[in-house]
Short mmCIF file of C-alpha atoms and ligand atoms in Angstrom, two decimals:
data_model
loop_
_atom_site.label_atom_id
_atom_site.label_comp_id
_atom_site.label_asym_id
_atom_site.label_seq_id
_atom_site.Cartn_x
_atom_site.Cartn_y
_atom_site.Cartn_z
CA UNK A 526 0.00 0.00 0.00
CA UNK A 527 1.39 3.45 -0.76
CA UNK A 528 1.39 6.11 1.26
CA UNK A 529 0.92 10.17 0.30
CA UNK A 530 4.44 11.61 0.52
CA UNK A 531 4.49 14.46 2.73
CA UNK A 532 4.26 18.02 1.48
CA UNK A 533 7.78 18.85 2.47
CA UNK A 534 9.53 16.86 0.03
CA UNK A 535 10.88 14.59 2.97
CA UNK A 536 10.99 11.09 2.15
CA UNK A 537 9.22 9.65 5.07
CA UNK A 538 9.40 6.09 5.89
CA UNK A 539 5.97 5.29 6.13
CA UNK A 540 6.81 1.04 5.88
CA UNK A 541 9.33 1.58 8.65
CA UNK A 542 6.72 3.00 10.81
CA UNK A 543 4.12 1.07 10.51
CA UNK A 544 6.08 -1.67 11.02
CA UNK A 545 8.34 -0.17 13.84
CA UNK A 546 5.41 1.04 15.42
CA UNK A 547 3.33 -1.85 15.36
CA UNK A 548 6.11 -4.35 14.66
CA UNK A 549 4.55 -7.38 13.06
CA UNK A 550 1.82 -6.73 10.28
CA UNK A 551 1.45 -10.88 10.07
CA UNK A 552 0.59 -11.24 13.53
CA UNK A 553 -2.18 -13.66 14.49
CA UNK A 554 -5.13 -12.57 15.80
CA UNK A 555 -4.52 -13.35 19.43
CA UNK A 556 -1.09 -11.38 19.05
CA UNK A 557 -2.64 -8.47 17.32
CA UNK A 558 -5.10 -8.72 20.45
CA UNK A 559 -2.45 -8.58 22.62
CA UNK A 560 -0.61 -5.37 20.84
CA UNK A 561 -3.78 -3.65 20.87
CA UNK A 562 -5.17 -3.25 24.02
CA UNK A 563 -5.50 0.21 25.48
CA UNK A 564 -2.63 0.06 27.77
CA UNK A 565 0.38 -1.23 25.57
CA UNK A 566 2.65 -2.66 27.71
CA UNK A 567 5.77 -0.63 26.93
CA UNK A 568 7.54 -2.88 28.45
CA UNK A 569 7.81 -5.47 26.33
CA UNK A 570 7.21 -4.14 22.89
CA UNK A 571 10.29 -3.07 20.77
CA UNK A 572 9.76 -0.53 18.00
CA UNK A 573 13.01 -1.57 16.36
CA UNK A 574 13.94 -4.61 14.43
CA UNK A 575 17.92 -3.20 14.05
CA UNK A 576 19.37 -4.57 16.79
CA UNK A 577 18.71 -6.99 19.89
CA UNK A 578 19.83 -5.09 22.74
CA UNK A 579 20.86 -6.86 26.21
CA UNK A 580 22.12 -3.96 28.83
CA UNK A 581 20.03 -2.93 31.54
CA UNK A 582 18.13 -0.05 32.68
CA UNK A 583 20.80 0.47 34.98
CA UNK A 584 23.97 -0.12 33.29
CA UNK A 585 22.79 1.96 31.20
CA UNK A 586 22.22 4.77 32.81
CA UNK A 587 25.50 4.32 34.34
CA UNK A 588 27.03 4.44 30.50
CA UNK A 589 25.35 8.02 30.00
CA UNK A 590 26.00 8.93 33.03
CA UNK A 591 29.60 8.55 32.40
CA UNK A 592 29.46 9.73 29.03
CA UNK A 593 27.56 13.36 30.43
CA UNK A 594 30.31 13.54 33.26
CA UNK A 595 33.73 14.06 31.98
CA UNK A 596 36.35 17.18 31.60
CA UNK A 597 33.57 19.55 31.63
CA UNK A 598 32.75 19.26 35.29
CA UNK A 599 36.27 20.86 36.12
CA UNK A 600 35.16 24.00 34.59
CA UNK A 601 32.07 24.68 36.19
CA UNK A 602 33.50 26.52 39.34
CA UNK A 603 34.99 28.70 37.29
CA UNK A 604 32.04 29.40 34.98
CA UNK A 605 30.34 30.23 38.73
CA UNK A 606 32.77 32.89 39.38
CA UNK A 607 32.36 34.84 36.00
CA UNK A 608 28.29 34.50 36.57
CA UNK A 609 27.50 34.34 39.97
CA UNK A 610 25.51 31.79 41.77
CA UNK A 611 21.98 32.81 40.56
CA UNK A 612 23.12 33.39 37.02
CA UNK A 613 24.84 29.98 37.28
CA UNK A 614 22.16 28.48 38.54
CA UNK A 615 19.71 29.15 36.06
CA UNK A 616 22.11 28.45 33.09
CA UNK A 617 22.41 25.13 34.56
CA UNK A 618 19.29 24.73 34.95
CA UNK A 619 18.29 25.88 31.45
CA UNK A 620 21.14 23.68 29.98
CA UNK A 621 20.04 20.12 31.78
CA UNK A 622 16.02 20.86 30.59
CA UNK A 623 17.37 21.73 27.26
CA UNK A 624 19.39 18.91 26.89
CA UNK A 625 17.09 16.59 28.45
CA UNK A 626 14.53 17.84 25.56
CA UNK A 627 16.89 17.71 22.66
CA UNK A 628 17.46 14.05 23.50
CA UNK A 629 13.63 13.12 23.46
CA UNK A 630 13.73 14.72 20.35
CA UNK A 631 16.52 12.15 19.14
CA UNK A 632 14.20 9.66 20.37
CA UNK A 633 11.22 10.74 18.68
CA UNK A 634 12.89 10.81 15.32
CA UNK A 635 14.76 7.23 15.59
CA UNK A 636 10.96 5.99 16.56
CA UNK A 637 10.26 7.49 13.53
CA UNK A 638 12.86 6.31 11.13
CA UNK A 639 13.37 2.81 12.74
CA UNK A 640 16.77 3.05 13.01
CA UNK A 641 18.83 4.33 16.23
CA UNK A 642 21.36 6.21 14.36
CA UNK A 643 22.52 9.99 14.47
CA UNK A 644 24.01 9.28 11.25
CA UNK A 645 21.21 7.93 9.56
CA UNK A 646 18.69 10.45 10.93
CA UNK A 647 20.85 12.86 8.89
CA UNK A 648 20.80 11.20 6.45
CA UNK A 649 16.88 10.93 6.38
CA UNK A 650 16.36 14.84 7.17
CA UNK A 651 18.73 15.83 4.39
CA UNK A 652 19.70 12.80 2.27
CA UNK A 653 23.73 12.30 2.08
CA UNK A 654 25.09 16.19 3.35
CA UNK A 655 22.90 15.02 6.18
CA UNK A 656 24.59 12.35 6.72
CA UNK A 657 27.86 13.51 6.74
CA UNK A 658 27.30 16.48 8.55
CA UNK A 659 26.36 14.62 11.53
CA UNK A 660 29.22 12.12 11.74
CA UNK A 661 31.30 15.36 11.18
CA UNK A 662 30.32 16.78 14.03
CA UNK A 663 30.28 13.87 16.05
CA UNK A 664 33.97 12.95 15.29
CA UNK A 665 35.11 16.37 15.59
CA UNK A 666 33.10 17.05 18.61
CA UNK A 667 34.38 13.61 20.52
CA UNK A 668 38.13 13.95 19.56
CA UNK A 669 37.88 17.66 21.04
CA UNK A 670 36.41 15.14 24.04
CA UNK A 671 38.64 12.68 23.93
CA UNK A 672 42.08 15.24 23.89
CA UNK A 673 40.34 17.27 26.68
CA UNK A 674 40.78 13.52 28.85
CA UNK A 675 43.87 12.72 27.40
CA UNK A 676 45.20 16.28 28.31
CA UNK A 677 43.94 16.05 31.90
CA UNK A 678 46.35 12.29 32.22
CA UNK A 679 49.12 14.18 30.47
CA UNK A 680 48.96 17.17 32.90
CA UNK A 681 47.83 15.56 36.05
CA UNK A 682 49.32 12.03 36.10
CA UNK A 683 53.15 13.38 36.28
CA UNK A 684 52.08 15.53 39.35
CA UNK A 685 50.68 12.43 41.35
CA UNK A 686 53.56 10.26 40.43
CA UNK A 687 56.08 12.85 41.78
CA UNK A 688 53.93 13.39 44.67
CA UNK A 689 53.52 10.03 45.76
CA UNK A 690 57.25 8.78 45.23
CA UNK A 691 58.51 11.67 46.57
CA UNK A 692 60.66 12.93 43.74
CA UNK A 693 62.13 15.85 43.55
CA UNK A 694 60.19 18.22 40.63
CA UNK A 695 62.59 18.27 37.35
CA UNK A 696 64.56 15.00 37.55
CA UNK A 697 63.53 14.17 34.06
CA UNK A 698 62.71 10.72 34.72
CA UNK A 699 60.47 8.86 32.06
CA UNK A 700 57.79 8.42 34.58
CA UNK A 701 57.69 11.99 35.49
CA UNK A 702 56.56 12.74 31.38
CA UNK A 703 52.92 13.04 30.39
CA UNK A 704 53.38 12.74 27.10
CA UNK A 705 55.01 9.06 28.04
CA UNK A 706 52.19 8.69 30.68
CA UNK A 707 49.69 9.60 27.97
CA UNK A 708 50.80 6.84 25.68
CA UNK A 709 51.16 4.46 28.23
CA UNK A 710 46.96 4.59 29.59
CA UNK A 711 46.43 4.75 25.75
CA UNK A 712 47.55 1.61 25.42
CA UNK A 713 47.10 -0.25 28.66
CA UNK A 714 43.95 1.26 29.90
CA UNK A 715 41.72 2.77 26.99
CA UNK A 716 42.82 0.48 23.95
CA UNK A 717 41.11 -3.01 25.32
CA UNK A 718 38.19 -1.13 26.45
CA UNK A 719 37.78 0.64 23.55
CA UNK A 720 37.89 -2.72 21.48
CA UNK A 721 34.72 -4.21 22.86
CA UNK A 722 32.31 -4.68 20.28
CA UNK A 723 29.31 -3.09 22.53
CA UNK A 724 29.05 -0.29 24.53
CA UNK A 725 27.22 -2.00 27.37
CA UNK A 726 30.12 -3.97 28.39
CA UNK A 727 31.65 -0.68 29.73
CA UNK A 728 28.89 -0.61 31.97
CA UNK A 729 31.12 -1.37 35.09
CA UNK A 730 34.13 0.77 33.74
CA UNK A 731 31.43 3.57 33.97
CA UNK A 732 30.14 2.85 36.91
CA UNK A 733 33.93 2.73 38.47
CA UNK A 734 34.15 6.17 37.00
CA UNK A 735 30.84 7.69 38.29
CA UNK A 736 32.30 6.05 41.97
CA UNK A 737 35.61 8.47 41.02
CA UNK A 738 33.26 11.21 40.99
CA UNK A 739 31.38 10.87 43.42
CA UNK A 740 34.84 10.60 45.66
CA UNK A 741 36.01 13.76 43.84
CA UNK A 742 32.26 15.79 44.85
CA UNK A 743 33.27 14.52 48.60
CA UNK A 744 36.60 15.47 48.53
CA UNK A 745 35.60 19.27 47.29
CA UNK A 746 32.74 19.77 49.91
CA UNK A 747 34.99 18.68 52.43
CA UNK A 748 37.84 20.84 50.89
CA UNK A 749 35.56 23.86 51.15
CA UNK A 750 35.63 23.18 55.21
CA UNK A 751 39.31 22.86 55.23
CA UNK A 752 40.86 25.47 53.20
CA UNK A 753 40.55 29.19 54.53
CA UNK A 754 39.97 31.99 52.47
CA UNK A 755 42.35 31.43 49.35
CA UNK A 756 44.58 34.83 50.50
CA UNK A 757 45.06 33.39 54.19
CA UNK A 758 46.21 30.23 52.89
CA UNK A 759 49.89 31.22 52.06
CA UNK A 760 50.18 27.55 50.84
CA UNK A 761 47.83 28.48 48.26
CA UNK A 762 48.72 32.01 47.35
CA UNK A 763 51.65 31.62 45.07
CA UNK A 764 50.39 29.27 42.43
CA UNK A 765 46.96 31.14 42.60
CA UNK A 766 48.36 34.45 42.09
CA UNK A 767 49.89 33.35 38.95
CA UNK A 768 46.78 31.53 37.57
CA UNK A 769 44.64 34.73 38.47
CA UNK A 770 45.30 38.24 37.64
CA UNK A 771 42.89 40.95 38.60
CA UNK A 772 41.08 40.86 41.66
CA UNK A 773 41.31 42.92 44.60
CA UNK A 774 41.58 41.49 48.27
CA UNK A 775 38.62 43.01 49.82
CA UNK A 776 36.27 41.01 47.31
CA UNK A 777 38.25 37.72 46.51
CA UNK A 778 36.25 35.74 49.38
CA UNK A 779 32.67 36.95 48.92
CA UNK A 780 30.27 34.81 46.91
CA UNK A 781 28.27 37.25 44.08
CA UNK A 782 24.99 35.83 43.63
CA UNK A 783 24.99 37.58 40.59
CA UNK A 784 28.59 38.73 38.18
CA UNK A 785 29.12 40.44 34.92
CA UNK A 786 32.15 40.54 33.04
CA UNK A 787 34.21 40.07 30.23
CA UNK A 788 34.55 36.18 30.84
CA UNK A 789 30.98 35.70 31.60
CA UNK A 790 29.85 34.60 28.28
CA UNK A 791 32.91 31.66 28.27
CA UNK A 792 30.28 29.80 30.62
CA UNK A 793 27.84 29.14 28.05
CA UNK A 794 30.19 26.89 26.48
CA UNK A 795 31.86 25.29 30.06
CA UNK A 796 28.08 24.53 30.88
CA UNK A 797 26.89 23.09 27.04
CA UNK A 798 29.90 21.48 27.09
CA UNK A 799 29.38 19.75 30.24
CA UNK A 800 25.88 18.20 28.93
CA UNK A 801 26.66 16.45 25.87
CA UNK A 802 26.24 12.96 25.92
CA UNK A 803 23.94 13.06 22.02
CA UNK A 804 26.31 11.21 20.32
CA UNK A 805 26.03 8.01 22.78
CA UNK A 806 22.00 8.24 23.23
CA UNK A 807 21.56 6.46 20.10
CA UNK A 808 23.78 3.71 20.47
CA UNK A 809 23.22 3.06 24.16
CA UNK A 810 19.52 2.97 23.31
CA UNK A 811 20.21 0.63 20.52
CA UNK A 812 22.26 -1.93 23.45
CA UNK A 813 19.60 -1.31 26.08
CA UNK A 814 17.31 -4.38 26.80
CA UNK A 815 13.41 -3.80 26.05
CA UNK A 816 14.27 -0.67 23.96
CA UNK A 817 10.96 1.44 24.42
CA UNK A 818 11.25 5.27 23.95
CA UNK A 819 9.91 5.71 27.45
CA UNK A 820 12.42 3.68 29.12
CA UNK A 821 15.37 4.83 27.38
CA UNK A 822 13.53 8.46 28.09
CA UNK A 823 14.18 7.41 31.41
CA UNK A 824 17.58 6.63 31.46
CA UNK A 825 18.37 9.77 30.03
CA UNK A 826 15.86 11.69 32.51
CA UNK A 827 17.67 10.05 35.28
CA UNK A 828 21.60 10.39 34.03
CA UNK A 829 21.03 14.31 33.36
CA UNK A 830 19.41 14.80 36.65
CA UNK A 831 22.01 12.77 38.61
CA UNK A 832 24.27 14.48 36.77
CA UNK A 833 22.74 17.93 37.19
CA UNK A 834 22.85 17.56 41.11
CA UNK A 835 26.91 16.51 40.58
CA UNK A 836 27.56 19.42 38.66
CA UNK A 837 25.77 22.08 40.83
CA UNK A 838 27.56 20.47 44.25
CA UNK A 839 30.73 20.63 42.73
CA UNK A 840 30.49 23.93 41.18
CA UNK A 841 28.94 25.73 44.06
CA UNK A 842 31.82 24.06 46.79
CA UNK A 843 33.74 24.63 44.50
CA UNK A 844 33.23 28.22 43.89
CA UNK A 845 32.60 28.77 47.78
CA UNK A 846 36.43 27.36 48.60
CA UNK A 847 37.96 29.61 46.04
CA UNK A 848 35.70 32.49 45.17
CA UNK A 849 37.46 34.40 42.51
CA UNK A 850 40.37 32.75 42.53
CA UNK A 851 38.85 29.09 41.31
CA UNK A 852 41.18 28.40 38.19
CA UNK A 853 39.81 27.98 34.84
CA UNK A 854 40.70 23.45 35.17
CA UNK A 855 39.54 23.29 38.97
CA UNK A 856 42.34 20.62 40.05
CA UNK A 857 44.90 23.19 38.98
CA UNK A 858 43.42 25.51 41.72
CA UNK A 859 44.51 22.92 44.40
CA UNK A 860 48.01 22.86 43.19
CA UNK A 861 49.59 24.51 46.18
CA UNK A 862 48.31 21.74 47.90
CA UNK A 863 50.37 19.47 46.07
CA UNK A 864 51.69 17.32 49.60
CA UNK A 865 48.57 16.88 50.55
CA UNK A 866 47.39 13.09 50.32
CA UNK A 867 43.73 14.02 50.06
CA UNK A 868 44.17 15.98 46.61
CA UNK A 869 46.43 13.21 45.62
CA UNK A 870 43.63 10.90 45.79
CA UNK A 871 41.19 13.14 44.26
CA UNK A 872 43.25 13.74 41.45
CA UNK A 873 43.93 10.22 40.75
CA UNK A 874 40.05 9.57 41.23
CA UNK A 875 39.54 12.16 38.28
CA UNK A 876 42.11 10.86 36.23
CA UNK A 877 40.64 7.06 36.50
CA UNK A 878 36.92 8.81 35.62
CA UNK A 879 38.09 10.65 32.79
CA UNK A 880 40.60 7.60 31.26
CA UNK A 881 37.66 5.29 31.79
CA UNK A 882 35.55 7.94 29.80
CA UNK A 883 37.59 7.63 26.55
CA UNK A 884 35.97 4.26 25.59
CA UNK A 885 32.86 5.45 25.94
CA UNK A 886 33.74 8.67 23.84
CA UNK A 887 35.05 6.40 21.23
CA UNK A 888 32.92 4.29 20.17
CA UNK A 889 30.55 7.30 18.27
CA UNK A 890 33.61 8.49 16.39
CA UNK A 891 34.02 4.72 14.80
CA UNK A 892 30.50 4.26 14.43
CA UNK A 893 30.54 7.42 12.40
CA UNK A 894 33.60 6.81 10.08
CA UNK A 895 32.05 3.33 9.64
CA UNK A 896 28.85 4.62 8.64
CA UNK A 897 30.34 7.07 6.13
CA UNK A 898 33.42 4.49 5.09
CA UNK A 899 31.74 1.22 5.11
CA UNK A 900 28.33 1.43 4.93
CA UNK A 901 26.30 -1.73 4.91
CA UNK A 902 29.93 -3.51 5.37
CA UNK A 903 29.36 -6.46 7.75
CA UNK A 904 31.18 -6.40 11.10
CA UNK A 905 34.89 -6.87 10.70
CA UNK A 906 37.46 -7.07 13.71
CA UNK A 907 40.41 -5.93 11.56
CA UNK A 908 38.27 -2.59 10.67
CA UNK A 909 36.67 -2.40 14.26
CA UNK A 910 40.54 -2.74 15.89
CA UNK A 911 42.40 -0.63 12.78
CA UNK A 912 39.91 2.22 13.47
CA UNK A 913 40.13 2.41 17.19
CA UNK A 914 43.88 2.37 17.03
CA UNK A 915 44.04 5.21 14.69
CA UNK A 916 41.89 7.41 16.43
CA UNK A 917 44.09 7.20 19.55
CA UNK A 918 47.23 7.48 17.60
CA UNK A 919 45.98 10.61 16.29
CA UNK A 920 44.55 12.04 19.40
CA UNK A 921 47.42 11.08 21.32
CA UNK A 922 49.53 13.48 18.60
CA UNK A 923 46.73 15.95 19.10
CA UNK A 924 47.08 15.87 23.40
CA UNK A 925 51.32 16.22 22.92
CA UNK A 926 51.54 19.03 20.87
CA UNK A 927 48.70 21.16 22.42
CA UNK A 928 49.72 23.34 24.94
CA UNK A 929 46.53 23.82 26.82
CA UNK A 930 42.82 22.43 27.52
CA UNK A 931 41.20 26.00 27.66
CA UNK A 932 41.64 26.18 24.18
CA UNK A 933 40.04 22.66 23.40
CA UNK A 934 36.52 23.98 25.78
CA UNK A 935 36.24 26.75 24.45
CA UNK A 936 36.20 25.62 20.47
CA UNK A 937 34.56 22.86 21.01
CA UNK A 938 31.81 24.33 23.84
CA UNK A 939 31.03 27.03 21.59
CA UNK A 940 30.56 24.90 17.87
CA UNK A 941 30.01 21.11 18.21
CA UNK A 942 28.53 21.04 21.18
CA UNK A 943 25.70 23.52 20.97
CA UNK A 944 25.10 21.81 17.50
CA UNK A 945 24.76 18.72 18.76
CA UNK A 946 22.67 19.22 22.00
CA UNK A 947 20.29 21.94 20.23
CA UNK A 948 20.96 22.70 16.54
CA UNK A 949 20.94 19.27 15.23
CA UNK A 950 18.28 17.54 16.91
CA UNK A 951 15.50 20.06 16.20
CA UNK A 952 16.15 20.62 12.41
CA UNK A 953 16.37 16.82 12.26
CA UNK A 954 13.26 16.53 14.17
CA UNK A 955 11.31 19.13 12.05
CA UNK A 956 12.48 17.17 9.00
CA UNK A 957 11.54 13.87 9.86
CA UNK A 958 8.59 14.16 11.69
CA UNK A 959 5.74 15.17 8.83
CA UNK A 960 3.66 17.99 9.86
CA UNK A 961 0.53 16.20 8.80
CA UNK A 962 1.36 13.29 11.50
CA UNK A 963 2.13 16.23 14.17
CA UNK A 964 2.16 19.32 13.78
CA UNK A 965 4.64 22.00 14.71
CA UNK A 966 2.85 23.31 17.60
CA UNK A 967 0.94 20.16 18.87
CA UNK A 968 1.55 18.48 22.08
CA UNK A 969 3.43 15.65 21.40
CA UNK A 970 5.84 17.63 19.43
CA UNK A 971 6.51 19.98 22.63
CA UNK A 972 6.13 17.52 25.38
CA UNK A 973 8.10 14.34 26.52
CA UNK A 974 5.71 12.24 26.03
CA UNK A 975 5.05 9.19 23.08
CA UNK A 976 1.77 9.97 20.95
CA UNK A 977 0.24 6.70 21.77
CA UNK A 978 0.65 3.65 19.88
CA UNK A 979 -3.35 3.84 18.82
CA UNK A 980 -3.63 7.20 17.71
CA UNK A 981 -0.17 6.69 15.30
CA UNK A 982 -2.35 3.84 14.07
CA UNK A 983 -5.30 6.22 13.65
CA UNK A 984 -2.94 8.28 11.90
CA UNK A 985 -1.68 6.26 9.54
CA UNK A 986 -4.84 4.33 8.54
CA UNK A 987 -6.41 7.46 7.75
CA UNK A 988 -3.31 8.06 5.33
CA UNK A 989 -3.65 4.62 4.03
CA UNK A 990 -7.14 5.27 2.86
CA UNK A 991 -6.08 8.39 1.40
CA UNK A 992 -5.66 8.98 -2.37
CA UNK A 993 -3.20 6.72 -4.16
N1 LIG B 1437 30.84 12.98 24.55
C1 LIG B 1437 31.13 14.10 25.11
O1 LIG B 1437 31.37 15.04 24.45
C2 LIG B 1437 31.12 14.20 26.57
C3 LIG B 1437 31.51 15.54 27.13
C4 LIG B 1437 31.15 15.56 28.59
N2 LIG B 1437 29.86 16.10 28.77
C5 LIG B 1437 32.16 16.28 29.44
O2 LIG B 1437 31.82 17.04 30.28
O3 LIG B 1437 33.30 16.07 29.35
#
């Protein structure tokens, strides 16, 4: 039966939906019985026919989770200062409900295509520039991710070392040299990980990295007891002073509820930055066990607040231990408190999170060259290995020559990642979605919530029985 072809020139997939939607057209009566009832049970119906998925509810969340919280938490005291706490608050705030959205839009449109795929959602809102725009983003957007981690080892890791073996500073041993230490995690740490062939084996990896965090939130609320007013702290007053230039001393240990200045805008980026997880939606929905659109809603509802709560602790202790003086990469800001054992620890904790994030940040960037490479290629280890082990020789380059991370937020906060939490989802949305099944303005397109299974049936019907 053919369908009418929406006005908008859009090829939509009107097989895939019917059938995605109501999953077997030669059901038997007793199983069409059972699909129909007024209460579908969500559950245990699966739109897609792409992929069997076996993670759980809650490794998955623990995956997103993970992927959300990464490098981009260490800037967020530092966006407080240049907005104040209200301001800060409300971006936040903003940011996670905006996110939150964009993925149910994601959602919406892989319900509609069939296929849970940033690529090929591109690919049906624009054809093949589609396509490619979105694993061009995607790979540019999680190499700026992945360096950002990799820069954090190269920069952090030496300092511990030292630290814990007691060495003096410069004496040039091979251990005391991120760009050594860089290579090495490369290749002991993220490599194997990253050549599972599913995501939801990295479940426990993520949830060992979420644990890292969770030490590291600890460790700064209970910092924000310890350490006295940054300008008391004489420990703490000669690295500061060289990290920050301007302020005077009367102000430095007053919270602003509100701040304007030159750097305020930089945390619109730090904050967008911090939320993007859109590349790994798809796929982790595609692994996740009875893949329903509410369920994997809820995953993503639950990661983003979790996360959301994270980020605000840290940010606010954070600001509150430093005030104006909280460095641009927040572990920098403890540096004068190099000896002691406590920072030690919480800087190894948030170099385990952020090496155990790579993986995860990985596996988008191959799916992407494979989709634009190899299409329709069956799965081949040689490609699957050869393709991970480029991508970290090249980011590895990337993290040695670069001489600092600010550089790496700020391009990357202010292009890819607004594109991919806001830009791209929407215009794919309005794309895919026909305005005759919803329209711009109507309900289900503004709120989280599936049209029911019925009235897409309603829908289509009528457009069955509509001219041929
Ligand atoms: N895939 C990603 O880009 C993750 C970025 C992550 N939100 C961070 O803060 O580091």
């Amino acid at each position: 039966m053919e369908l009418e072809k929406p006005s908008n020139g859009v090829h939509y997939p009107e097989q895939v939906t019917i059938e995605t939607r109501f999953h077997d057209a030669e059901a038997t009566p007793e199983e069409r019985e059972e699909f129909l009832p007024h209460k579908p049970d969500e559950q245990n119906q699966s739109q897609f026919t792409d992929f069997v998925g076996k993670t759980s509810l809650g490794m998955s969340i623990f995956n997103l989770s993970n992927t959300i919280m990464g490098s981009g938490v260490l800037g967020l005291a530092y966006a407080m200062a240049n907005t104040g706490i209200i301001l800060f608050v409300i971006l936040l705030t903003s940011i996670a409900a905006l996110s939150a959205y964009s993925i149910h839009l994601l959602l919406r449109s892989a319900g509609i295509v069939g296929i849970r795929s940033y690529e090929q959602l591109g690919n049906r809102a624009f054809g093949a520039p589609g396509k490619v725009l979105a694993a061009c983003v995607i790979t540019i957007h999680n190499i700026g991710a992945m360096s950002s981690y990799l820069f954090i080892v190269k920069s952090e890791l030496p300092l511990v070392i030292q630290n814990f073996m007691g060495a003096p500073s410069n004496s040039g041993e091979w251990y005391l040299n991120g760009k050594y230490l860089v290579i090495i995690a490369s290749l002991i740490i993220i490599l194997p990980l990253a050549l599972m062939r599913q995501l939801g084996y990295l479940g426990y990896t993520s949830g060992l990295s979420l644990t890292c965090m969770v030490f590291f939130l600890i460790s700064v609320i209970y910092k924000k007891f310890n350490v006295g007013c940054p300008l008391e702290d004489h420990n703490l007053t000669q690295p500061l002073t060289v990290m920050v230039n301007s302020t005077s001393e009367d102000d430095v240990c007053e919270a602003k509820l509100i701040t304007y200045n030159s750097r305020t805008a930089y945390a619109i980026p730090i904050v967008a930055f911090a939320f993007v997880c859109h590349p790994e939606v798809l796929p982790i929905y595609m692994e996740l066990r009875k893949p329903t659109m509410k369920r994997m809603q809820r995953v993503a509802n639950i990661s983003v607040l979790a996360m959301f709560v994270m980020y605000l602790l840290t940010a606010v202790f954070g600001y509150l231990t430093f005030y104006d003086k909280v460095g641009s990469e927040f572990l920098h800001t403890y540096k004068g408190d190099s000896a002691d054992h406590l920072i030690l620890c919480v800087r190894l904790a948030v170099l385990m999170a952020v090496t155990l994030t790579v993986p995860v940040v990985i596996f988008p960037i191959r799916r992407a060259l494979l989709q634009i490479f190899f299409h329709d290629k069956p799965f081949n280890w040689v490609r699957h290995i050869s393709v991970a082990f480029g991508l970290l020789v090249f980011v590895n380059i990337l993290v040695i020559s670069i001489p600092n991370i600010k550089d790496i937020f700020g391009v990357i906060g202010a292009t890819s990642a607004p594109t991919l939490i806001f830009i791209l989802p929407g215009i794919f949305y309005i794309r895919i979605v026909p305005e005759n099944l919803e329209a711009l303005n109507s309900r289900p397109k503004i709120q989280v919530h599936p049209l029911p299974q019925e009235q897409y049936l309603l829908v289509v019907m009528t457009q069955n029985q509509g001219p041929k």
